[in-house]
Amino acid sequence: AQSVTQLDSHVSVSEGTPVLLRCNYSSSYSPSLFWYVQHPNKGLQLLLKYTSAATLVKGINGFEAEFKKSETSFHLTKPSAHMSDAAEYFCVANTGGFKTIFGAGTRLFVKA
Amino acid sequence: EPEVTQTPSHQVTQMGQEVILRCVPISNHLYFYWYRQILGQKVEFLVSFYNNEISEKSEIFDDQFSVERPDGSNFTLKIRSTKLEDSAMYFCASSVRASPSSGANVLTFGAGSRLTVL
């Protein structure tokens, strides 16, 4: 059975400092992995996706994620946080079926 | 950029009442989904819909739930007799993939409909 674990429920960073949001997955098959962001009262917006091509994936708003099969990880990073990055972030896995599995989410706080 | 739109954004209902949540998927998408997120909990898969029938459903999607695509644009989730524990944010999503086994299934989500059952 596949599962997605986001290791931190909350992450707090200062504006201008790096962001690291951690995600580990468990899957019997090679998964497709995604990061979505949810701003208050907004829908879930796709940040980036990994689909077995390059292991380092670049997304919107300066975010990146690296797929590491040996560590079963897909951590989301950004070199320099901006106030507008404050939101809930979801790591998501799909092994090709209809069911897409969400992690529990990580709320990112950005301090001025 | 194309969007998935959901209505209503917030609905308050009494326990036992029927609720219909509406979604307009992206026009060229073929697959439609409902997810829900109970406050403070994970986003959970409810059901997927393709070619006018349910393609997969979770154990949450019991007989009180139904989905329909009544015309060429709307995709609805009906909850027949709401319970307190149905209070949640319900997300509609759509995707373009013709075959779910042929690669990543990238979902576009709506803003959600918050259901409050009193």
CSV table of C-alpha atoms in Angstrom, one decimal:
chain,number,residue,atom,x,y,z
A,1,ALA,CA,0.0,0.0,0.0
A,2,GLN,CA,1.2,3.4,-0.7
A,3,SER,CA,1.5,6.2,1.8
A,4,VAL,CA,2.9,9.7,2.1
A,5,THR,CA,4.5,11.1,5.3
A,6,GLN,CA,5.2,14.7,5.8
A,7,LEU,CA,7.6,14.8,8.7
A,8,ASP,CA,6.7,18.3,10.0
A,9,SER,CA,3.2,19.6,10.7
A,10,HIS,CA,4.6,23.2,11.0
A,11,VAL,CA,7.7,24.9,9.8
A,12,SER,CA,8.6,28.4,10.6
A,13,VAL,CA,11.4,30.4,8.8
A,14,SER,CA,12.4,34.0,8.5
A,15,GLU,CA,12.0,35.9,5.3
A,16,GLY,CA,15.0,35.4,3.1
A,17,THR,CA,16.2,32.2,4.7
A,18,PRO,CA,15.9,28.7,3.1
A,19,VAL,CA,12.8,26.5,3.2
A,20,LEU,CA,12.9,22.8,3.7
A,21,LEU,CA,9.6,20.8,3.8
A,22,ARG,CA,10.2,17.1,4.2
A,23,CYS,CA,8.3,14.3,2.6
A,24,ASN,CA,8.8,10.5,2.5
A,25,TYR,CA,6.7,8.0,0.6
A,26,SER,CA,6.1,4.4,0.6
A,27,SER,CA,5.0,2.6,-2.5
A,28,SER,CA,5.4,-0.8,-4.2
A,29,TYR,CA,5.7,0.8,-7.5
A,30,SER,CA,7.6,3.8,-8.9
A,31,PRO,CA,5.3,6.7,-7.9
A,32,SER,CA,4.6,10.0,-9.5
A,33,LEU,CA,5.1,12.6,-6.8
A,34,PHE,CA,3.7,16.1,-6.5
A,35,TRP,CA,3.8,19.1,-4.2
A,36,TYR,CA,0.6,21.2,-4.0
A,37,VAL,CA,0.2,24.5,-2.1
A,38,GLN,CA,-3.0,25.7,-0.5
A,39,HIS,CA,-3.3,29.4,0.4
A,40,PRO,CA,-6.2,30.4,2.8
A,41,ASN,CA,-9.6,30.1,1.1
A,42,LYS,CA,-7.9,29.0,-2.1
A,43,GLY,CA,-7.8,25.7,-4.0
A,44,LEU,CA,-4.9,23.3,-4.2
A,45,GLN,CA,-2.3,24.7,-6.7
A,46,LEU,CA,0.3,22.4,-8.3
A,47,LEU,CA,3.8,23.5,-7.4
A,48,LEU,CA,5.8,20.8,-9.2
A,49,LYS,CA,5.7,17.1,-10.2
A,50,TYR,CA,8.1,14.2,-10.5
A,51,THR,CA,7.3,11.6,-13.2
A,52,SER,CA,10.5,9.5,-13.5
A,53,ALA,CA,12.4,11.9,-15.6
A,54,ALA,CA,15.0,14.2,-14.0
A,55,THR,CA,15.3,13.6,-10.2
A,56,LEU,CA,15.6,17.3,-9.5
A,57,VAL,CA,12.4,19.0,-10.4
A,58,LYS,CA,11.9,22.8,-10.6
A,59,GLY,CA,8.5,24.3,-9.9
A,60,ILE,CA,6.8,27.6,-9.7
A,61,ASN,CA,7.8,30.4,-7.4
A,62,GLY,CA,11.4,29.2,-7.1
A,63,PHE,CA,10.5,25.9,-5.4
A,64,GLU,CA,12.4,22.7,-6.2
A,65,ALA,CA,12.2,19.1,-5.1
A,66,GLU,CA,14.6,16.2,-5.4
A,67,PHE,CA,13.5,12.6,-5.8
A,68,LYS,CA,15.8,10.3,-3.9
A,69,LYS,CA,14.8,6.7,-4.4
A,70,SER,CA,17.3,5.3,-1.9
A,71,GLU,CA,15.8,7.5,0.8
A,72,THR,CA,12.2,7.3,-0.5
A,73,SER,CA,12.1,11.1,-0.1
A,74,PHE,CA,10.8,14.0,-2.1
A,75,HIS,CA,11.7,17.1,0.0
A,76,LEU,CA,10.6,20.5,-1.1
A,77,THR,CA,13.1,23.4,-1.0
A,78,LYS,CA,13.4,27.1,-1.7
A,79,PRO,CA,16.6,29.1,-1.3
A,80,SER,CA,15.0,32.2,0.1
A,81,ALA,CA,11.5,32.4,1.6
A,82,HIS,CA,9.1,35.2,0.8
A,83,MET,CA,6.2,36.3,2.9
A,84,SER,CA,3.8,35.2,0.2
A,85,ASP,CA,5.1,31.6,0.6
A,86,ALA,CA,3.2,31.2,3.9
A,87,ALA,CA,0.6,28.5,3.2
A,88,GLU,CA,-0.1,24.8,3.6
A,89,TYR,CA,1.9,22.4,1.5
A,90,PHE,CA,0.9,18.9,0.6
A,91,CYS,CA,3.1,16.1,-0.7
A,92,VAL,CA,1.1,13.8,-3.0
A,93,ALA,CA,1.8,10.4,-4.6
A,94,ASN,CA,0.2,8.6,-7.4
A,95,THR,CA,1.2,5.2,-8.8
A,96,GLY,CA,-0.8,5.5,-11.9
A,97,GLY,CA,-4.2,4.6,-10.7
A,98,PHE,CA,-7.1,6.8,-10.0
A,99,LYS,CA,-6.4,7.2,-6.3
A,100,THR,CA,-4.0,10.0,-5.4
A,101,ILE,CA,-2.7,9.9,-1.8
A,102,PHE,CA,-2.1,13.1,0.2
A,103,GLY,CA,0.3,13.6,3.0
A,104,ALA,CA,-1.0,15.3,6.1
A,105,GLY,CA,0.3,18.7,5.1
A,106,THR,CA,2.9,21.1,6.4
A,107,ARG,CA,2.0,24.6,7.4
A,108,LEU,CA,4.8,27.1,6.5
A,109,PHE,CA,5.0,30.3,8.5
A,110,VAL,CA,7.3,33.1,7.3
A,111,LYS,CA,8.4,35.7,9.8
A,112,ALA,CA,9.4,39.2,8.7
B,1,GLU,CA,-5.3,29.6,-16.9
B,2,PRO,CA,-8.2,27.1,-16.9
B,3,GLU,CA,-9.8,26.6,-13.5
B,4,VAL,CA,-12.0,24.1,-11.7
B,5,THR,CA,-14.8,26.0,-10.1
B,6,GLN,CA,-16.9,24.9,-7.1
B,7,THR,CA,-20.2,26.1,-5.7
B,8,PRO,CA,-21.2,26.9,-3.0
B,9,SER,CA,-18.0,28.0,-1.3
B,10,HIS,CA,-19.7,27.4,2.1
B,11,GLN,CA,-22.9,25.6,3.0
B,12,VAL,CA,-24.5,25.2,6.4
B,13,THR,CA,-27.1,22.5,6.7
B,14,GLN,CA,-29.0,20.6,9.4
B,15,MET,CA,-28.3,16.9,10.1
B,16,GLY,CA,-30.4,14.7,7.9
B,17,GLN,CA,-30.7,17.1,5.1
B,18,GLU,CA,-29.6,16.5,1.5
B,19,VAL,CA,-26.7,18.5,0.1
B,20,ILE,CA,-25.5,18.9,-3.4
B,21,LEU,CA,-22.1,20.2,-4.1
B,22,ARG,CA,-21.4,21.4,-7.6
B,23,CYS,CA,-18.2,21.5,-9.7
B,24,VAL,CA,-17.4,22.7,-13.2
B,25,PRO,CA,-14.2,20.8,-14.3
B,26,ILE,CA,-11.8,22.0,-16.9
B,27,SER,CA,-13.5,21.6,-20.3
B,28,ASN,CA,-11.1,19.2,-22.0
B,29,HIS,CA,-10.6,17.0,-18.9
B,30,LEU,CA,-11.8,13.5,-18.9
B,31,TYR,CA,-11.5,12.4,-15.3
B,32,PHE,CA,-13.3,13.9,-12.3
B,33,TYR,CA,-12.7,13.4,-8.6
B,34,TRP,CA,-14.0,14.3,-5.2
B,35,TYR,CA,-11.8,14.6,-2.2
B,36,ARG,CA,-12.6,15.8,1.3
B,37,GLN,CA,-10.6,17.2,4.2
B,38,ILE,CA,-12.0,17.1,7.7
B,39,LEU,CA,-10.7,20.0,9.7
B,40,GLY,CA,-7.2,19.2,11.0
B,41,GLN,CA,-7.0,15.9,9.0
B,42,LYS,CA,-5.6,14.6,5.8
B,43,VAL,CA,-7.1,15.2,2.3
B,44,GLU,CA,-8.9,11.9,1.6
B,45,PHE,CA,-9.9,10.4,-1.7
B,46,LEU,CA,-13.7,9.9,-2.1
B,47,VAL,CA,-14.4,8.9,-5.7
B,48,SER,CA,-13.2,9.1,-9.3
B,49,PHE,CA,-15.5,9.3,-12.4
B,50,TYR,CA,-14.8,8.6,-16.0
B,51,ASN,CA,-17.0,8.0,-19.0
B,52,ASN,CA,-20.2,8.7,-17.0
B,53,GLU,CA,-19.5,6.1,-14.4
B,54,ILE,CA,-17.6,5.7,-11.1
B,55,SER,CA,-14.1,4.3,-11.8
B,56,GLU,CA,-12.9,4.0,-8.2
B,57,LYS,CA,-14.2,4.8,-4.8
B,58,SER,CA,-12.9,4.7,-1.3
B,59,GLU,CA,-14.5,3.1,1.7
B,60,ILE,CA,-15.7,6.5,2.8
B,61,PHE,CA,-17.9,6.8,-0.3
B,62,ASP,CA,-20.9,4.7,1.0
B,63,ASP,CA,-24.5,4.6,0.0
B,64,GLN,CA,-25.2,8.1,1.3
B,65,PHE,CA,-23.0,9.6,-1.4
B,66,SER,CA,-23.6,9.8,-5.1
B,67,VAL,CA,-22.0,11.6,-8.0
B,68,GLU,CA,-23.4,12.6,-11.3
B,69,ARG,CA,-22.5,14.5,-14.5
B,70,PRO,CA,-26.0,15.8,-15.4
B,71,ASP,CA,-24.8,17.7,-18.4
B,72,GLY,CA,-21.7,18.4,-20.3
B,73,SER,CA,-20.2,20.7,-17.8
B,74,ASN,CA,-21.2,20.1,-14.2
B,75,PHE,CA,-20.1,17.3,-11.9
B,76,THR,CA,-22.0,17.0,-8.6
B,77,LEU,CA,-21.6,15.3,-5.3
B,78,LYS,CA,-24.8,14.5,-3.4
B,79,ILE,CA,-24.9,13.6,0.2
B,80,ARG,CA,-28.3,12.2,0.9
B,81,SER,CA,-28.7,12.5,4.6
B,82,THR,CA,-26.0,14.5,6.1
B,83,LYS,CA,-24.3,13.5,9.4
B,84,LEU,CA,-22.3,15.7,11.8
B,85,GLU,CA,-19.1,13.9,10.7
B,86,ASP,CA,-19.7,14.9,7.1
B,87,SER,CA,-18.6,18.4,8.0
B,88,ALA,CA,-15.5,19.0,5.9
B,89,MET,CA,-14.0,20.8,3.0
B,90,TYR,CA,-14.9,19.0,-0.2
B,91,PHE,CA,-12.5,19.4,-3.2
B,92,CYS,CA,-13.4,18.7,-6.7
B,93,ALA,CA,-10.6,17.9,-9.2
B,94,SER,CA,-10.2,17.0,-12.8
B,95,SER,CA,-7.5,15.6,-15.0
B,96,VAL,CA,-6.9,15.2,-18.7
B,97,ARG,CA,-5.2,11.8,-18.8
B,98,ALA,CA,-6.8,9.3,-21.1
B,99,SER,CA,-5.3,6.3,-19.3
B,100,PRO,CA,-4.3,6.4,-15.6
B,101,SER,CA,-1.7,3.8,-16.1
B,102,SER,CA,0.2,5.7,-18.7
B,103,GLY,CA,2.0,8.1,-16.4
B,104,ALA,CA,1.4,10.9,-14.0
B,105,ASN,CA,-2.1,11.8,-13.3
B,106,VAL,CA,-1.9,15.6,-12.6
B,107,LEU,CA,-5.0,16.8,-10.9
B,108,THR,CA,-6.3,20.4,-11.1
B,109,PHE,CA,-8.3,21.2,-7.9
B,110,GLY,CA,-11.0,23.7,-7.2
B,111,ALA,CA,-11.1,26.0,-4.3
B,112,GLY,CA,-13.3,23.7,-2.3
B,113,SER,CA,-16.7,23.8,-0.7
B,114,ARG,CA,-16.9,24.0,3.0
B,115,LEU,CA,-19.8,21.9,4.4
B,116,THR,CA,-20.9,22.5,8.0
B,117,VAL,CA,-23.5,20.1,9.4
B,118,LEU,CA,-25.3,21.2,12.5
